[in-house]
Coordinates of C-alpha atoms and ligand atoms in Angstrom, one line a residue:
M1 CA 62.4 153.8 103.7
G2 CA 58.8 153.3 102.5
S3 CA 56.8 154.5 105.4
R4 CA 58.8 157.6 105.8
A5 CA 58.6 158.4 102.1
A6 CA 54.9 157.9 102.3
A7 CA 54.6 160.2 105.2
S8 CA 56.4 163.0 103.3
R9 CA 53.9 163.2 100.5
A10 CA 51.8 166.2 99.6
A11 CA 50.9 167.1 103.1
S12 CA 53.1 170.1 103.5
L13 CA 51.4 172.4 100.9
I14 CA 48.0 171.6 102.4
S15 CA 49.2 172.2 105.9
V16 CA 50.7 175.6 105.0
L17 CA 47.4 176.5 103.5
A18 CA 45.6 175.3 106.6
A19 CA 47.9 177.2 108.9
T20 CA 47.5 180.3 106.8
A21 CA 43.8 180.0 107.0
V22 CA 43.9 179.8 110.7
A23 CA 46.2 182.8 110.9
L24 CA 43.9 184.9 108.7
V25 CA 40.8 184.3 110.7
G26 CA 42.9 184.8 113.9
L27 CA 41.5 181.7 115.6
A28 CA 44.5 180.4 117.4
A29 CA 47.9 181.6 118.6
P30 CA 49.9 178.5 117.5
A31 CA 49.3 178.9 113.9
Q32 CA 50.8 182.4 113.6
A33 CA 53.6 182.7 111.2
A34 CA 56.5 182.4 113.6
E35 CA 55.1 179.3 115.3
P36 CA 56.3 175.9 114.2
V37 CA 54.0 173.6 112.3
L38 CA 54.5 170.1 113.6
R39 CA 53.2 168.3 110.5
D40 CA 55.6 170.1 108.2
L41 CA 58.5 169.5 110.5
A42 CA 57.7 165.9 110.9
S43 CA 57.1 165.4 107.2
A44 CA 60.6 166.9 106.5
K45 CA 62.0 164.3 108.8
G46 CA 60.1 161.5 107.2
I47 CA 57.7 160.7 110.0
Y48 CA 54.1 161.7 110.7
Y49 CA 52.9 163.6 113.7
G50 CA 49.4 162.7 114.8
T51 CA 46.8 163.3 117.4
A52 CA 43.8 161.4 118.7
V53 CA 40.6 163.4 118.2
T54 CA 37.1 163.5 119.4
G55 CA 35.1 163.6 116.1
S56 CA 32.3 165.7 117.5
K57 CA 34.8 168.5 118.3
L58 CA 36.4 168.9 114.9
S59 CA 35.4 172.5 114.2
G60 CA 36.3 175.9 115.6
T61 CA 39.7 176.3 117.2
Y62 CA 39.9 172.5 118.0
G63 CA 39.4 171.7 114.4
S64 CA 41.7 174.4 113.1
I65 CA 44.6 173.3 115.2
T66 CA 44.0 169.6 114.4
G67 CA 44.1 170.4 110.7
A68 CA 47.0 172.8 110.8
Q69 CA 49.4 171.0 113.1
F70 CA 48.9 167.2 112.5
D71 CA 49.2 165.0 109.5
S72 CA 47.6 161.9 111.0
I73 CA 44.6 161.6 113.2
T74 CA 43.2 158.7 115.2
P75 CA 39.6 158.6 116.3
A76 CA 39.8 158.1 120.1
N77 CA 36.6 156.2 120.3
E78 CA 34.6 156.3 117.0
M79 CA 36.0 153.2 115.4
K80 CA 35.8 150.9 118.4
W81 CA 33.4 147.9 118.2
G82 CA 31.0 149.3 120.7
S83 CA 30.7 152.6 118.7
V84 CA 30.3 151.0 115.3
E85 CA 28.1 148.0 116.1
P86 CA 26.2 148.8 119.3
T87 CA 23.5 146.3 118.3
R88 CA 24.4 143.1 116.5
G89 CA 24.2 143.6 112.8
T90 CA 23.3 147.3 113.1
F91 CA 26.2 149.6 112.1
N92 CA 26.6 153.2 112.9
W93 CA 29.5 154.7 111.0
A94 CA 28.6 158.4 111.5
G95 CA 31.3 159.1 114.0
A96 CA 34.0 157.2 112.2
D97 CA 33.0 158.8 108.8
R98 CA 33.3 162.2 110.3
V99 CA 36.9 161.6 111.3
V100 CA 37.9 160.1 108.0
D101 CA 36.2 162.9 106.1
F102 CA 37.9 165.5 108.2
A103 CA 41.3 163.8 107.6
E104 CA 40.8 163.7 103.8
A105 CA 39.7 167.4 103.7
N106 CA 42.9 168.3 105.6
G107 CA 45.4 166.1 103.8
Q108 CA 45.8 163.8 106.8
Q109 CA 46.3 160.1 107.2
V110 CA 44.1 158.1 109.6
R111 CA 45.2 155.5 112.1
G112 CA 42.3 153.2 112.5
H113 CA 41.7 152.3 116.2
T114 CA 40.8 149.6 117.0
L115 CA 39.3 146.3 115.7
V116 CA 39.8 143.6 118.3
W117 CA 40.0 144.8 121.9
H118 CA 38.8 143.4 125.3
S119 CA 37.4 146.9 126.2
Q120 CA 34.6 149.0 124.8
M121 CA 32.9 146.0 123.2
P122 CA 29.2 146.2 122.6
N123 CA 27.1 144.5 125.4
W124 CA 25.7 141.9 123.0
L125 CA 29.3 140.8 122.4
A126 CA 30.7 141.1 125.9
N127 CA 27.7 139.4 127.5
G128 CA 26.7 137.0 124.7
N129 CA 27.3 133.3 124.9
F130 CA 28.8 132.1 121.6
S131 CA 30.4 128.8 120.7
N132 CA 34.1 129.1 119.8
T133 CA 33.4 128.7 116.1
E134 CA 30.7 131.4 116.3
L135 CA 32.9 133.8 118.2
R136 CA 35.7 133.4 115.7
T137 CA 33.3 134.2 112.8
I138 CA 31.8 137.1 114.6
M139 CA 35.3 138.5 115.1
T140 CA 36.6 138.0 111.6
D141 CA 33.3 139.3 110.1
H142 CA 33.7 142.4 112.2
V143 CA 37.2 143.0 111.0
T144 CA 36.2 142.4 107.4
T145 CA 33.2 144.7 107.6
E146 CA 35.0 147.6 109.2
V147 CA 38.3 147.4 107.2
T148 CA 36.3 147.0 104.0
R149 CA 34.3 150.1 104.7
Y150 CA 37.4 152.2 104.9
R151 CA 39.5 150.3 102.4
G152 CA 42.2 152.5 100.9
R153 CA 41.5 155.3 103.4
I154 CA 43.4 154.1 106.5
H155 CA 47.2 154.1 106.7
H156 CA 47.5 152.1 109.9
W157 CA 45.0 149.8 111.6
D158 CA 45.4 148.8 115.2
V159 CA 44.1 145.3 114.5
V160 CA 44.6 143.9 117.9
N161 CA 44.8 146.2 121.0
E162 CA 46.3 145.4 124.4
P163 CA 46.6 141.6 124.2
L164 CA 49.0 141.3 127.1
N165 CA 49.0 141.4 130.9
E166 CA 51.6 143.4 132.8
D167 CA 53.5 140.3 133.6
G168 CA 53.7 139.3 130.0
T169 CA 51.1 136.6 130.0
M170 CA 48.3 136.8 127.5
R171 CA 45.3 138.9 128.7
T172 CA 42.4 136.6 129.3
S173 CA 40.0 138.5 127.1
K174 CA 36.9 136.9 125.7
F175 CA 38.8 136.2 122.5
Y176 CA 41.8 134.7 124.1
T177 CA 39.8 132.6 126.6
Q178 CA 37.7 131.1 124.0
L179 CA 39.9 131.0 120.9
G180 CA 43.5 131.0 122.3
E181 CA 46.3 133.0 120.8
S182 CA 45.2 132.1 117.2
Y183 CA 42.5 134.9 117.5
I184 CA 45.4 137.3 116.8
A185 CA 46.5 135.6 113.6
D186 CA 42.9 135.3 112.4
A187 CA 42.2 139.0 113.0
F188 CA 45.3 140.1 111.0
R189 CA 44.5 137.8 108.1
A190 CA 41.0 139.1 107.9
A191 CA 42.3 142.7 107.9
R192 CA 44.9 142.0 105.3
A193 CA 42.3 140.5 103.0
A194 CA 40.0 143.4 103.4
D195 CA 42.6 146.1 102.8
P196 CA 45.9 145.0 101.5
A197 CA 47.3 148.6 101.5
A198 CA 46.8 149.3 105.2
K199 CA 49.7 148.7 107.5
L200 CA 48.5 146.3 110.2
Y201 CA 49.6 147.0 113.8
I202 CA 49.4 145.3 117.2
N203 CA 49.3 147.9 119.9
D204 CA 49.8 147.9 123.7
Y205 CA 50.7 150.1 126.7
N206 CA 53.6 149.7 129.2
T207 CA 55.6 148.1 126.5
D208 CA 57.6 151.3 125.8
G209 CA 60.7 150.3 127.6
T210 CA 62.2 146.8 128.0
G211 CA 60.6 144.7 130.7
P212 CA 58.4 141.6 131.0
K213 CA 55.5 143.0 129.1
S214 CA 57.7 144.3 126.3
N215 CA 59.6 141.1 126.1
A216 CA 56.3 139.2 125.8
M217 CA 55.3 141.5 122.9
Y218 CA 58.6 140.9 121.3
S219 CA 58.1 137.1 121.5
L220 CA 54.6 137.4 120.3
V221 CA 55.6 139.3 117.2
Q222 CA 58.4 136.8 116.6
R223 CA 55.8 134.0 116.7
L224 CA 53.4 135.8 114.4
K225 CA 56.1 136.5 111.9
A226 CA 57.3 132.9 112.0
Q227 CA 53.7 131.8 111.2
G228 CA 53.5 134.2 108.3
V229 CA 50.9 136.3 109.9
P230 CA 50.5 139.6 108.0
I231 CA 51.7 142.0 110.7
D232 CA 53.4 145.2 109.6
G233 CA 53.9 147.2 112.8
V234 CA 54.0 147.4 116.6
G235 CA 52.4 150.3 118.4
F236 CA 53.8 151.6 121.6
Q237 CA 51.1 153.6 123.3
G238 CA 53.3 155.8 125.4
H239 CA 51.0 156.6 128.3
L240 CA 53.8 158.0 130.4
I241 CA 54.3 159.6 133.8
L242 CA 56.4 162.7 134.3
G243 CA 59.9 161.6 135.3
Q244 CA 59.3 158.0 134.3
V245 CA 60.0 158.0 130.5
P246 CA 61.8 154.7 130.1
S247 CA 65.5 155.1 129.4
T248 CA 65.3 152.1 127.2
L249 CA 62.7 153.5 124.9
R250 CA 64.9 154.0 121.8
A251 CA 66.6 150.6 122.2
N252 CA 63.3 148.9 122.7
L253 CA 61.8 150.4 119.5
Q254 CA 65.0 149.4 117.7
R255 CA 64.9 145.8 118.7
F256 CA 61.3 145.5 117.4
A257 CA 62.3 147.3 114.2
D258 CA 65.1 144.7 113.8
L259 CA 62.4 142.1 113.6
G260 CA 61.4 143.7 110.3
V261 CA 58.3 145.5 111.5
E262 CA 57.5 149.2 111.6
V263 CA 57.1 150.8 115.0
A264 CA 55.1 153.9 116.1
I265 CA 54.3 155.8 119.3
T266 CA 50.6 155.6 119.1
E267 CA 49.0 157.3 122.2
L268 CA 51.6 159.6 123.8
D269 CA 50.8 161.6 126.8
I270 CA 52.9 162.5 129.9
R271 CA 50.8 163.0 133.0
I272 CA 51.6 165.3 135.9
A273 CA 50.3 165.5 139.4
L274 CA 48.1 168.7 139.5
P275 CA 48.6 171.5 139.6
A276 CA 51.6 171.3 137.3
S277 CA 54.4 173.7 138.2
D278 CA 56.5 175.6 135.7
A279 CA 59.4 173.3 136.4
E280 CA 57.3 170.3 135.8
L281 CA 56.1 171.7 132.5
A282 CA 59.7 172.4 131.5
Q283 CA 60.6 168.8 132.4
Q284 CA 57.6 167.6 130.3
K285 CA 59.0 169.6 127.4
A286 CA 62.2 167.7 127.7
E287 CA 60.4 164.4 127.9
Y288 CA 58.2 165.1 124.8
N289 CA 61.4 166.0 123.1
A290 CA 63.0 162.7 124.2
V291 CA 60.1 160.5 123.0
T292 CA 59.9 162.3 119.6
S293 CA 63.7 162.0 119.3
A294 CA 63.6 158.3 120.1
C295 CA 61.2 157.7 117.1
L296 CA 63.4 159.8 114.8
A297 CA 66.4 157.7 115.9
V298 CA 64.8 154.5 114.7
T299 CA 64.6 154.3 110.9
R300 CA 61.5 152.1 110.9
C301 CA 59.6 154.4 113.3
A302 CA 56.7 155.7 111.2
G303 CA 55.5 158.4 113.5
V304 CA 54.2 159.7 116.8
T305 CA 50.6 160.2 117.8
V306 CA 49.6 162.2 120.9
W307 CA 46.5 161.0 122.7
G308 CA 44.7 164.3 122.5
F309 CA 46.6 167.4 121.7
T310 CA 44.9 169.6 124.3
D311 CA 44.4 169.1 128.0
S312 CA 40.8 169.8 127.5
D313 CA 40.5 166.6 125.5
S314 CA 42.6 164.2 127.6
W315 CA 41.3 161.0 129.3
I316 CA 43.9 161.4 132.1
P317 CA 41.9 163.5 134.7
D318 CA 38.9 161.2 134.4
V319 CA 40.9 158.0 135.0
F320 CA 43.7 159.3 137.2
P321 CA 42.1 161.8 139.6
G322 CA 44.5 164.6 140.5
Q323 CA 46.7 164.1 137.5
G324 CA 46.6 165.8 134.1
A325 CA 48.3 168.5 132.1
A326 CA 49.4 165.6 130.0
T327 CA 49.2 166.9 126.4
P328 CA 51.1 169.6 124.4
Y329 CA 48.4 172.3 124.5
D330 CA 46.6 173.7 127.6
E331 CA 42.9 173.7 128.0
S332 CA 42.7 177.1 126.2
F333 CA 44.5 175.8 123.2
R334 CA 47.7 177.6 124.1
P335 CA 50.9 175.6 123.2
K336 CA 52.7 174.5 126.3
P337 CA 56.4 174.0 126.6
A338 CA 55.9 170.4 125.5
Y339 CA 54.7 171.6 122.1
Y340 CA 58.0 173.4 121.6
G341 CA 59.8 170.3 122.9
I342 CA 58.3 168.3 120.1
A343 CA 59.1 171.0 117.5
E344 CA 62.7 171.2 118.6
A345 CA 63.1 167.5 118.4
L346 CA 61.8 167.8 114.8
G347 CA 64.5 170.3 114.0
W348 CA 62.7 173.6 114.7
T349 CA 64.8 176.4 116.1
D350 CA 63.6 179.7 117.3
D351 CA 64.0 182.5 114.8
G352 CA 65.1 184.8 117.6
G353 CA 62.6 187.4 116.6
D354 CA 59.9 186.5 119.0
P355 CA 61.2 186.6 122.5
G356 CA 57.6 186.5 123.8
D357 CA 56.9 183.1 122.3
P358 CA 56.4 180.6 125.1
G359 CA 59.1 178.0 125.0
D360 CA 61.4 179.9 122.8
P361 CA 65.0 180.1 124.0
G362 CA 65.5 183.2 126.0
D363 CA 61.8 183.8 126.6
P364 CA 60.6 184.5 130.1
G365 CA 58.9 181.2 130.3
P366 CA 55.3 180.6 131.4
T367 CA 54.0 183.3 133.7
T368 CA 51.7 183.0 136.6
G369 CA 49.4 185.6 138.1
C370 CA 46.0 186.1 139.6
A371 CA 43.5 188.8 140.4
V372 CA 40.7 188.5 142.9
S373 CA 37.6 190.5 143.2
Y374 CA 35.7 190.2 146.4
A375 CA 32.2 191.7 146.8
V376 CA 29.8 191.6 149.7
Q377 CA 26.4 191.3 148.0
S378 CA 24.2 191.6 151.0
Q379 CA 24.6 192.1 154.7
W380 CA 22.3 191.8 157.6
N381 CA 22.6 192.1 161.4
T382 CA 25.1 189.2 162.0
G383 CA 25.4 187.7 158.5
F384 CA 26.5 188.5 155.0
T385 CA 26.7 186.9 151.5
A386 CA 29.9 187.4 149.5
N387 CA 30.9 186.6 145.9
V388 CA 34.5 186.0 144.9
T389 CA 35.9 185.9 141.3
V390 CA 39.4 184.5 140.8
R391 CA 41.0 185.4 137.5
N392 CA 44.1 183.6 136.1
T393 CA 46.2 186.4 134.7
G394 CA 49.2 184.0 133.9
S395 CA 50.0 182.4 130.6
T396 CA 49.3 178.8 131.6
A397 CA 46.1 177.1 132.6
L398 CA 45.4 176.3 136.2
N399 CA 44.2 172.8 137.0
G400 CA 43.0 173.0 140.5
W401 CA 43.3 176.0 142.8
T402 CA 43.4 177.0 146.4
L403 CA 42.6 180.6 147.4
R404 CA 43.5 181.9 150.9
W405 CA 42.9 185.0 152.8
T406 CA 42.9 186.3 156.3
W407 CA 39.8 188.0 157.9
P408 CA 40.7 191.5 159.1
S409 CA 37.8 191.7 161.6
G410 CA 36.9 188.4 163.0
Q411 CA 34.5 187.1 160.3
S412 CA 33.9 183.4 159.6
V413 CA 32.4 181.4 156.7
T414 CA 29.3 179.5 157.5
Q415 CA 28.3 178.0 154.1
A416 CA 29.9 178.0 150.6
W417 CA 29.0 177.1 147.0
N418 CA 31.1 176.4 144.0
A419 CA 34.1 175.9 146.3
T420 CA 34.8 174.2 149.6
V421 CA 35.7 176.8 152.2
T422 CA 37.3 175.9 155.5
Q423 CA 38.5 178.2 158.3
S424 CA 41.3 178.0 160.8
G425 CA 41.6 180.9 163.2
A426 CA 41.3 184.0 161.0
Q427 CA 42.5 182.2 157.8
A428 CA 40.0 181.0 155.3
T429 CA 40.9 178.5 152.6
A430 CA 38.7 178.0 149.5
V431 CA 39.4 175.0 147.3
N432 CA 37.9 174.6 143.8
A433 CA 34.8 172.5 143.1
A434 CA 35.3 169.8 140.5
H435 CA 33.5 171.8 137.8
N436 CA 35.6 174.9 138.2
A437 CA 39.0 173.3 138.9
A438 CA 40.4 174.3 135.5
I439 CA 40.9 178.0 134.9
P440 CA 42.4 178.7 131.5
A441 CA 44.9 181.4 131.0
G442 CA 42.8 184.6 131.0
G443 CA 39.8 182.8 132.4
S444 CA 38.2 183.0 135.8
A445 CA 36.3 181.0 138.4
N446 CA 33.6 182.1 140.7
F447 CA 32.3 181.0 144.1
G448 CA 30.2 182.4 146.9
F449 CA 29.6 182.0 150.6
N450 CA 27.6 183.1 153.6
G451 CA 29.6 184.5 156.5
A452 CA 29.1 185.7 160.0
W453 CA 30.4 189.1 161.3
S454 CA 30.2 191.2 164.4
G455 CA 31.6 194.6 165.1
G456 CA 32.9 195.1 161.6
N457 CA 32.9 193.5 158.2
T458 CA 36.0 194.8 156.5
A459 CA 36.9 193.1 153.3
P460 CA 40.1 191.1 153.2
S461 CA 42.9 193.0 151.6
A462 CA 45.2 190.2 150.4
F463 CA 44.7 186.8 148.7
T464 CA 47.0 184.1 147.6
L465 CA 46.2 181.6 144.8
N466 CA 48.1 178.3 145.0
G467 CA 50.5 180.1 147.3
A468 CA 51.2 183.2 145.1
A469 CA 49.9 186.6 145.9
C470 CA 47.1 188.0 143.8
A471 CA 46.2 191.5 142.7
T472 CA 42.9 192.7 144.1
S473 CA 40.2 194.7 142.4
Ligands
LIG1 O1 40.7 158.1 125.0 C1 39.8 157.1 125.1 C2 38.7 157.5 126.1 O2 37.9 158.6 125.6 C3 37.8 156.3 126.4 O3 36.9 156.7 127.5 C4 38.7 155.2 126.9 C5 37.8 154.0 127.2 O4 38.6 152.9 127.6 O5 39.6 154.8 125.9 C6 40.5 155.8 125.6 O6 41.5 155.5 124.8 C7 42.2 154.3 125.1 C8 42.7 153.7 123.9 O7 41.6 153.3 123.1 C9 43.5 152.4 124.1 N1 44.6 152.7 125.0 C10 44.3 153.4 126.2 C11 43.5 154.7 125.9 C12 43.2 155.5 127.2 O8 42.3 154.8 128.0

């Protein structure tokens, strides 16, 4: 199968070198010898394993893991129309170039994302009044210019992104409203002419399982094929919710493959209501495993891309407040159970020699723990100022925290900063501020408050963090 053979090319030697380099400089736990290397495992199975990246972050630990673990990268934003042509006729390729250059330096393929999309258009385009003829030319010129620039360097292009509504009707984007469905065919034809080697994809979300939207995509692809439109693949974004991975995913991928196109999971993440419990992270492991396995079970599935590999680079918390923990690595770049779920789907088995590895069979699993230091910084006749440091001594990141304690001698909180502190009777409750909600494993958060006291100002002796008792120091 062509796409699988292509995906198995020389990447593995390069990735071993990259992984070794990371281990030598000791930057990141996941690249140590006993840890699985997703790109090698995927390559051996004939698929690629990719991640969306933020180009400006491609150095340090973020860059090391990106290079070591993945054999395909997708610029999350840098190739979008608004990024590359913010002013009509003025192109800024710096961000996109950075991603493509990184990929080539690390033996990776690039998924180009995305050419024609209703969102993240430059203002001149979104708000401009163009005749239908003019708009069609603007669109095909854009496709031609961008695809030509990266000719021979992009393995997949998301030519048209998110053309459908949830009910399966065509989304009334500027392109559809003015040009009708033929805008899709025109975009694909322009892309093919500009780079005959790139595989050309249509890409959408909530088409992962069967349903009205997926059925509409199926019909659309049938129509395009019948018209001889040069479409090579269908991308299924895979923005999923814990517990709601469609049971029809594999069968859905297969029916598209049976139309004679490639399929790929292009933007996988599995979001969880925060804070994520150990049980939820274990379920997420199983679900990452299931999605990866579904791709492997479909011969024409070219690969899987996660939409950001680390929770510190995920769009989810910004768009779905209170949800997150959606990617395979935590915010401190520690592999989560999901990472091992992917690796196991790709055929990795624990060597048995590292019972401490998170996610390994027989390991103790993620640990939780906290330590609190409480200090009265100043005290006057009836008032005092205190400072509290909360340390995450567990092995997984916290995404949102609540600290509780009971006052031993009738104190009360009058004003707080860097946390919201409320009081009920003798019990005080401090909830994180937005900026210190995330505490990576080994990290800490700090807040302070003014309080009132009379008679005595004995320090609290016990604290709980998210309901679990903390050590005090
Ligand atoms: O991850 C991207 C995020 O940084 C941007 O702010 C956002 C703007 O819409 O786009 C995100 O990526 C989207 C992708 O391009 C298309 N599918 C949905 C993704 C998440 O919104």
